[in-house]
Coordinates of C-alpha atoms and ligand atoms in Angstrom, one line a residue:
M1 CA -15.8 -21.6 27.8
A2 CA -12.8 -20.0 26.0
P3 CA -11.2 -22.5 23.5
T4 CA -7.8 -23.8 24.5
R5 CA -4.8 -22.7 22.5
K6 CA -4.2 -26.3 21.3
A7 CA -7.8 -26.5 20.0
A8 CA -7.5 -23.2 18.2
D9 CA -4.2 -24.2 16.6
A10 CA -5.7 -27.5 15.5
R11 CA -8.7 -25.7 14.0
A12 CA -6.4 -23.2 12.3
S13 CA -4.2 -25.9 10.8
K14 CA -7.4 -27.8 9.5
A15 CA -8.7 -24.6 7.9
A16 CA -5.4 -23.9 6.3
A17 CA -5.2 -27.5 5.0
Q18 CA -8.7 -27.3 3.5
A19 CA -7.9 -23.9 2.0
A20 CA -4.6 -25.1 0.4
P21 CA -5.2 -25.4 -3.4
E22 CA -3.3 -28.3 -4.9
H23 CA -1.3 -26.1 -7.3
V24 CA 0.4 -24.2 -4.4
E25 CA 3.8 -25.7 -4.3
A26 CA 6.9 -24.0 -2.9
P27 CA 6.7 -20.5 -4.5
F28 CA 10.4 -20.2 -4.6
Q29 CA 12.3 -23.2 -5.7
R30 CA 15.5 -21.7 -4.2
G31 CA 14.1 -22.0 -0.7
L32 CA 14.2 -18.7 1.2
I33 CA 16.6 -17.0 -1.2
P34 CA 15.1 -14.5 -3.6
A35 CA 15.8 -14.5 -7.3
A36 CA 19.2 -13.0 -8.1
S37 CA 17.6 -10.2 -10.1
P38 CA 14.1 -8.8 -9.9
V39 CA 11.4 -11.0 -11.4
C40 CA 9.9 -9.4 -14.5
F41 CA 7.8 -10.4 -17.5
L42 CA 8.2 -7.1 -19.4
D43 CA 11.3 -5.2 -20.4
E44 CA 11.6 -1.5 -19.8
H45 CA 9.7 -0.8 -23.0
G46 CA 6.8 -3.1 -22.3
H47 CA 7.8 -6.1 -24.4
R48 CA 7.6 -9.6 -23.1
V49 CA 10.9 -11.2 -21.9
E50 CA 11.9 -14.6 -20.8
P51 CA 11.3 -14.7 -17.0
V52 CA 14.4 -14.8 -14.7
T53 CA 12.7 -17.8 -13.0
D54 CA 10.1 -20.3 -14.0
D55 CA 8.5 -20.1 -10.5
Y56 CA 5.7 -17.9 -11.7
D57 CA 3.0 -18.1 -14.4
A58 CA 2.1 -14.9 -16.2
P59 CA -1.2 -13.5 -15.1
S60 CA -4.2 -13.6 -17.5
D61 CA -4.6 -10.8 -20.0
D62 CA -8.0 -10.1 -18.4
D63 CA -6.4 -9.4 -15.0
V64 CA -3.7 -7.3 -16.7
L65 CA -6.3 -5.2 -18.5
E66 CA -8.3 -4.7 -15.3
C67 CA -5.0 -3.7 -13.5
Y68 CA -4.4 -1.2 -16.3
R69 CA -7.9 0.3 -16.0
R70 CA -7.5 0.7 -12.2
M71 CA -4.0 2.3 -12.7
V72 CA -5.4 4.8 -15.1
V73 CA -8.1 5.8 -12.6
G74 CA -5.5 5.7 -9.8
R75 CA -3.0 8.0 -11.6
R76 CA -5.8 10.6 -12.3
F77 CA -6.8 10.4 -8.7
D78 CA -3.2 11.1 -7.7
T79 CA -2.8 14.2 -9.9
Q80 CA -6.2 15.5 -8.6
A81 CA -5.1 15.0 -5.0
T82 CA -1.9 16.9 -5.7
A83 CA -3.9 19.7 -7.2
L84 CA -6.2 19.8 -4.2
T85 CA -3.1 20.6 -2.0
K86 CA -2.4 23.6 -4.1
Q87 CA -6.0 24.8 -3.8
G88 CA -5.9 24.5 0.0
R89 CA -8.3 21.6 0.1
L90 CA -5.8 19.0 1.3
A91 CA -3.3 19.6 4.1
V92 CA -0.7 17.2 2.7
Y93 CA -0.5 14.5 0.0
P94 CA 2.2 11.9 -0.4
S95 CA 2.0 11.0 -4.1
S96 CA 1.8 7.4 -5.4
R97 CA 2.9 8.4 -8.9
G98 CA 5.2 5.8 -10.4
Q99 CA 4.1 3.2 -7.9
E100 CA 0.7 2.4 -9.4
A101 CA 1.7 -1.1 -10.5
C102 CA 2.9 -2.0 -7.0
Q103 CA -0.2 -0.7 -5.3
V104 CA -2.9 -1.7 -7.7
G105 CA -1.3 -5.1 -8.7
S106 CA -0.9 -6.1 -5.0
V107 CA -4.4 -5.1 -3.9
M108 CA -5.8 -7.0 -6.8
C109 CA -4.4 -10.2 -5.3
I110 CA -6.4 -10.0 -2.1
R111 CA -10.1 -10.7 -1.5
P112 CA -12.6 -8.4 0.2
D113 CA -12.4 -10.4 3.4
D114 CA -8.6 -10.2 3.5
W115 CA -7.0 -7.4 5.6
F116 CA -5.0 -4.6 4.2
F117 CA -2.5 -2.4 6.2
P118 CA -1.4 0.6 4.1
T119 CA 1.0 3.5 4.7
Y120 CA 0.4 7.2 4.1
R121 CA 1.9 6.7 0.6
D122 CA -0.8 4.2 -0.5
S123 CA -3.9 6.2 -1.4
V124 CA -4.1 4.8 -4.9
A125 CA -4.2 1.3 -3.4
L126 CA -7.1 2.3 -1.2
V127 CA -9.0 3.7 -4.1
S128 CA -8.3 0.5 -6.1
R129 CA -9.6 -1.5 -3.1
G130 CA -12.9 0.3 -3.7
I131 CA -12.8 2.7 -0.7
D132 CA -14.6 6.0 -1.3
P133 CA -11.9 8.5 -2.5
V134 CA -13.2 11.3 -0.3
E135 CA -13.0 9.0 2.7
V136 CA -9.5 8.1 1.7
L137 CA -8.5 11.8 1.7
T138 CA -10.2 12.6 5.1
L139 CA -7.1 11.9 7.0
L140 CA -4.9 14.0 4.7
R141 CA -7.4 16.9 4.9
G142 CA -6.8 16.8 8.6
D143 CA -10.5 16.1 9.5
A144 CA -10.1 12.7 11.3
H145 CA -7.6 10.0 12.0
C146 CA -9.4 7.9 9.3
G147 CA -12.3 8.6 6.9
Y148 CA -13.4 5.0 6.3
D149 CA -14.5 2.3 8.7
P150 CA -11.5 0.0 9.1
A151 CA -13.6 -2.9 10.5
A152 CA -16.2 -2.8 7.6
T153 CA -13.6 -2.3 4.9
R154 CA -11.0 -4.7 6.6
T155 CA -8.5 -1.9 5.9
A156 CA -6.5 -0.3 8.6
A157 CA -6.1 3.5 8.8
Q158 CA -3.2 4.8 6.7
C159 CA -0.2 4.5 9.0
T160 CA 2.3 7.4 9.5
P161 CA 4.4 6.1 12.3
L162 CA 6.8 4.0 10.2
A163 CA 6.4 0.2 10.3
T164 CA 4.0 0.0 13.3
Q165 CA 1.3 -1.3 11.0
L166 CA 3.3 -4.5 10.3
L167 CA 2.8 -5.6 13.9
H168 CA -0.9 -5.0 13.7
A169 CA -0.9 -7.0 10.4
A170 CA 0.9 -9.9 12.0
G171 CA -1.4 -10.0 15.0
V172 CA -4.6 -9.7 13.0
A173 CA -3.4 -12.4 10.5
Y174 CA -2.5 -14.7 13.4
G175 CA -5.9 -14.1 15.0
E176 CA -7.7 -14.9 11.8
R177 CA -5.8 -18.2 11.5
R178 CA -6.5 -19.1 15.2
Q179 CA -10.2 -18.6 14.6
G180 CA -10.1 -21.1 11.7
R181 CA -10.5 -18.6 8.9
D182 CA -8.4 -18.4 5.8
S183 CA -8.1 -14.6 5.5
V184 CA -4.6 -13.1 4.9
A185 CA -3.2 -9.7 5.7
L186 CA -1.4 -7.7 3.1
A187 CA 0.9 -5.1 4.6
F188 CA 2.8 -2.3 2.8
I189 CA 6.0 -0.7 3.9
G190 CA 8.6 1.6 2.4
D191 CA 12.4 0.9 2.0
G192 CA 13.3 3.4 4.8
A193 CA 10.9 1.8 7.2
T194 CA 12.7 -1.5 6.9
S195 CA 15.3 0.0 9.3
E196 CA 12.7 0.2 12.0
G197 CA 12.7 -2.4 14.8
D198 CA 8.9 -3.0 14.3
F199 CA 9.7 -4.4 10.8
H200 CA 12.0 -7.0 12.2
E201 CA 9.7 -7.9 15.1
A202 CA 6.8 -8.3 12.8
L203 CA 8.7 -10.6 10.5
N204 CA 9.9 -12.7 13.4
F205 CA 6.5 -13.0 15.0
A206 CA 4.8 -13.8 11.7
A207 CA 7.4 -16.5 10.9
V208 CA 7.4 -18.2 14.3
F209 CA 3.6 -18.3 14.5
R210 CA 3.1 -18.9 10.7
A211 CA 0.8 -15.9 10.5
P212 CA -0.6 -15.5 7.0
V213 CA 0.9 -12.1 6.2
V214 CA 2.3 -10.9 2.9
F215 CA 4.8 -8.1 3.6
V216 CA 5.3 -5.9 0.5
V217 CA 8.2 -3.4 0.5
Q218 CA 7.8 -0.7 -2.0
N219 CA 11.4 0.1 -2.5
N220 CA 11.2 3.5 -4.2
G221 CA 14.9 4.3 -3.6
W222 CA 14.4 7.2 -1.1
A223 CA 13.3 7.7 2.4
I224 CA 12.5 11.4 2.0
S225 CA 16.1 12.6 1.3
V226 CA 17.9 9.4 2.5
P227 CA 19.0 7.2 -0.5
L228 CA 18.8 3.4 -0.3
E229 CA 22.6 3.0 -0.1
K230 CA 22.6 5.0 3.2
Q231 CA 19.8 2.9 4.5
T232 CA 21.2 -0.6 4.0
A233 CA 24.1 -2.6 2.8
A234 CA 21.9 -5.6 2.0
P235 CA 22.1 -6.7 -1.7
S236 CA 18.3 -6.5 -1.8
L237 CA 15.7 -5.7 0.9
A238 CA 14.1 -9.0 0.2
Y239 CA 17.1 -10.7 1.8
K240 CA 16.0 -9.4 5.2
G241 CA 13.5 -12.2 5.4
I242 CA 16.0 -15.0 5.3
G243 CA 17.3 -14.5 8.9
Y244 CA 13.7 -14.9 10.2
G245 CA 12.9 -17.9 8.1
V246 CA 10.5 -15.9 5.8
V247 CA 10.4 -16.8 2.2
C248 CA 11.2 -13.8 0.1
E249 CA 11.2 -12.5 -3.5
Q250 CA 12.3 -9.4 -5.3
V251 CA 10.3 -8.1 -8.2
D252 CA 10.3 -5.3 -10.8
G253 CA 7.6 -3.2 -9.2
N254 CA 7.1 -1.2 -12.4
D255 CA 6.0 -4.4 -14.2
A256 CA 2.4 -5.0 -13.3
L257 CA 2.5 -8.5 -14.7
A258 CA 5.3 -9.4 -12.3
V259 CA 3.6 -7.8 -9.4
L260 CA 0.4 -9.7 -10.1
A261 CA 2.2 -13.0 -10.6
V262 CA 4.5 -12.9 -7.5
V263 CA 2.1 -11.2 -5.0
G264 CA -0.6 -13.5 -6.2
K265 CA 1.5 -16.5 -5.5
A266 CA 2.6 -15.1 -2.1
V267 CA -1.0 -14.6 -1.1
A268 CA -1.9 -18.1 -2.1
W269 CA 1.1 -19.4 -0.1
A270 CA 0.1 -17.5 3.0
R271 CA -3.6 -18.5 2.7
A272 CA -2.6 -22.1 2.4
G273 CA -1.2 -21.8 6.0
R274 CA 2.5 -22.0 4.9
G275 CA 3.5 -18.8 6.7
P276 CA 4.4 -15.2 5.8
V277 CA 6.2 -14.0 2.6
L278 CA 8.3 -10.9 2.1
V279 CA 8.2 -9.3 -1.4
E280 CA 10.4 -6.4 -2.4
L281 CA 9.0 -4.3 -5.3
H282 CA 11.7 -2.2 -7.0
T283 CA 10.1 1.1 -8.0
Y284 CA 10.5 4.8 -7.9
R285 CA 8.7 7.8 -6.3
M286 CA 8.3 10.1 -9.3
E287 CA 7.2 13.1 -7.2
A288 CA 8.5 14.8 -4.1
H289 CA 8.0 12.9 -0.7
T290 CA 4.9 15.1 -0.1
N291 CA 3.8 18.5 -1.4
A292 CA 5.8 19.9 1.6
D293 CA 9.1 18.5 0.2
D294 CA 11.5 19.9 -2.4
E295 CA 13.1 16.8 -4.0
T296 CA 15.4 18.8 -6.3
R297 CA 17.6 19.5 -3.1
Y298 CA 18.7 15.8 -2.9
R299 CA 18.2 14.1 -6.2
T300 CA 19.1 14.8 -9.8
S301 CA 16.7 15.4 -12.7
E302 CA 18.7 12.8 -14.7
E303 CA 17.8 10.1 -12.2
V304 CA 14.1 11.1 -12.3
E305 CA 14.2 11.1 -16.1
A306 CA 15.8 7.6 -16.2
W307 CA 12.9 6.3 -14.1
R308 CA 10.3 8.2 -16.1
L309 CA 11.3 6.0 -19.1
K310 CA 10.4 2.9 -17.1
D311 CA 6.9 4.3 -16.3
P312 CA 4.7 1.4 -15.2
M313 CA 1.7 2.6 -17.1
E314 CA 3.4 3.2 -20.4
R315 CA 5.0 -0.3 -20.3
L316 CA 1.6 -1.9 -19.6
E317 CA -0.1 0.1 -22.3
T318 CA 2.6 -1.0 -24.9
Y319 CA 2.1 -4.6 -23.8
L320 CA -1.7 -4.6 -23.9
R321 CA -1.7 -3.0 -27.4
S322 CA 0.8 -5.6 -28.6
V323 CA -1.5 -8.5 -27.6
G324 CA -4.5 -6.7 -29.1
R325 CA -6.3 -6.1 -25.7
L326 CA -6.1 -2.3 -25.9
D327 CA -6.9 0.2 -28.6
D328 CA -7.5 3.9 -28.8
E329 CA -11.2 3.5 -28.2
L330 CA -10.9 1.5 -25.0
A331 CA -8.0 3.7 -23.8
A332 CA -10.3 6.8 -24.3
T333 CA -13.1 5.0 -22.3
Y334 CA -10.8 4.4 -19.4
A335 CA -9.4 8.0 -19.6
Q336 CA -13.0 9.3 -19.5
E337 CA -13.9 7.1 -16.5
A338 CA -10.8 8.5 -14.7
E339 CA -11.7 12.1 -15.6
D340 CA -15.3 11.7 -14.4
A341 CA -14.0 10.3 -11.1
A342 CA -11.6 13.2 -10.7
A343 CA -14.3 15.7 -11.4
E344 CA -16.6 14.2 -8.8
L345 CA -13.7 14.1 -6.3
R346 CA -13.0 17.8 -7.0
R347 CA -16.6 18.7 -6.5
R348 CA -17.0 16.8 -3.2
M349 CA -13.6 18.0 -1.8
N350 CA -14.7 21.6 -2.4
E351 CA -17.6 21.2 0.0
D352 CA -16.7 22.6 3.4
T353 CA -16.7 20.2 6.3
D354 CA -17.2 21.0 10.0
P355 CA -14.9 18.6 11.9
Q356 CA -15.2 18.7 15.7
A357 CA -11.8 19.1 17.4
S358 CA -12.8 16.8 20.2
S359 CA -13.4 13.9 17.7
M360 CA -9.6 13.5 17.4
F361 CA -9.7 11.9 20.9
E362 CA -12.3 9.3 19.8
H363 CA -11.3 5.8 18.7
V364 CA -7.8 6.1 20.1
Y365 CA -8.4 3.6 22.9
A366 CA -11.4 1.4 23.6
R367 CA -11.4 3.0 27.0
P368 CA -9.8 6.5 27.0
T369 CA -7.0 7.0 29.5
A370 CA -7.1 9.7 32.1
Q371 CA -4.3 11.5 30.3
L372 CA -6.3 11.5 27.1
A373 CA -9.4 12.7 28.9
D374 CA -7.3 15.6 30.3
Q375 CA -6.0 16.5 26.9
R376 CA -9.5 16.5 25.4
Q377 CA -10.7 18.9 28.2
M378 CA -7.7 21.1 27.6
V379 CA -8.5 21.4 23.9
L380 CA -12.2 22.1 24.6
D381 CA -11.2 24.8 27.2
E382 CA -8.9 26.5 24.7
I383 CA -11.6 26.6 22.0
D384 CA -14.0 28.1 24.5
A385 CA -11.5 30.7 25.6
E386 CA -10.8 31.6 21.9
R387 CA -14.5 31.9 21.3
D388 CA -15.0 34.2 24.3
A389 CA -12.0 36.3 23.3
L390 CA -13.5 36.8 19.8
A391 CA -16.9 37.6 21.2
G392 CA -15.2 40.2 23.4
K393 CA -13.5 41.8 20.4
D394 CA -16.8 42.0 18.5
A395 CA -18.7 43.5 21.4
Ligands
TPP401 C1 8.7 6.1 13.5 C2 8.9 7.2 12.6 N1 10.1 7.8 12.4 C3 10.2 8.8 11.6 C4 9.2 9.3 10.8 C5 9.3 10.5 9.8 N2 9.2 10.0 8.4 C6 8.1 10.1 7.8 S1 8.2 9.5 6.2 C7 9.8 9.1 6.4 C8 10.5 8.4 5.3 C9 10.0 7.0 5.1 O1 10.6 6.5 3.9 P1 10.1 5.1 3.3 O2 9.9 4.1 4.4 O3 11.2 4.7 2.3 O4 8.7 5.4 2.6 P2 8.3 6.4 1.4 O5 7.9 7.7 2.1 O6 9.5 6.5 0.5 O7 7.1 5.7 0.8 C10 10.2 9.4 7.7 C11 11.6 9.2 8.2 C12 7.9 8.7 11.0 N3 6.8 9.0 10.3 N4 7.8 7.6 11.9

């Protein structure tokens, strides 16, 4: 017999209560209101500063070092993927360069049995989550909707329709809770996509049903050529949670320590059954929107240069060297690991694949609609006709 909603809710509350670690108090002493300025532990040069709030403990240097290692591997993956577009081996690539602390730091805060809902921009996060880099790039090569198994990896396909993944995240997180599990969902979104209705619906649903979702906005200042000031008049995107009763915070997204501290606490809060959290990470997209975009048409080189000086990796390297956790030898080891991974990626991406056109119709619906079946047949007929035409020419 199907469990009643009341019984499922009771089970979910019990699981959440059991999961609640004692040290999880209100993450934000100010209630729903985010800090007046972005939370940071490092200044722009990588030196420790007094935190703007005492709501967060600094992460351990072990975690910070691991974050740095993954960021080194992630950045090398990113430059390799961009190179593959120039070699005709990738159809399109939206670079993560400059956003490594956001992506790696956030993903480090979730467990393998948690869910992750990435956008097209978040390939470095997927690699950091341990997904095979070639499977990460399958979508962007145009071979399939998704190269990895979303159920096995508990990672949704990279989402291109803006903000739709947030509704999936809210639904999955709520479902986990109803089934008495303490898994959370981490969902990424860009600044531009916060103008989509789906963003607001997802926040509202998650707040009302206390779904354990951590919404992370990577505010990189631009939605292709649309700057943030044309996107919103809000003082910070984090404020958008307040109207829905979602606790929110804003963070320096180029400070890996701050990302680890705040997203870590947000995940613990959601896991403890206290509802969703909205975290805005202030960062910058260092490259064009994708390899198909020319960013010099809408932003100045002075702006890009100003952000280059706040590079998340250089700041982290300065910090780790200052506390004696990184030296030239260890840095060279990480660089070699990244280089080896890039060489292996290059080798594998240079192998030809043989994707079947009809496969794009698979895994769209559990039961294909009549319209989808018609479209599939149309594509197969076109391919047959093309083959016949070519055979005629050769004859
Ligand atoms: C529903 C929808 N509308 C429009 C687009 C076209 N589009 C693709 S990316 C993009 C900009 C998104 O900017 P942002 O959310 O800031 O993310 P970023 O690319 O900067 O990471 C737009 C408008 C789309 N993919 N989906």
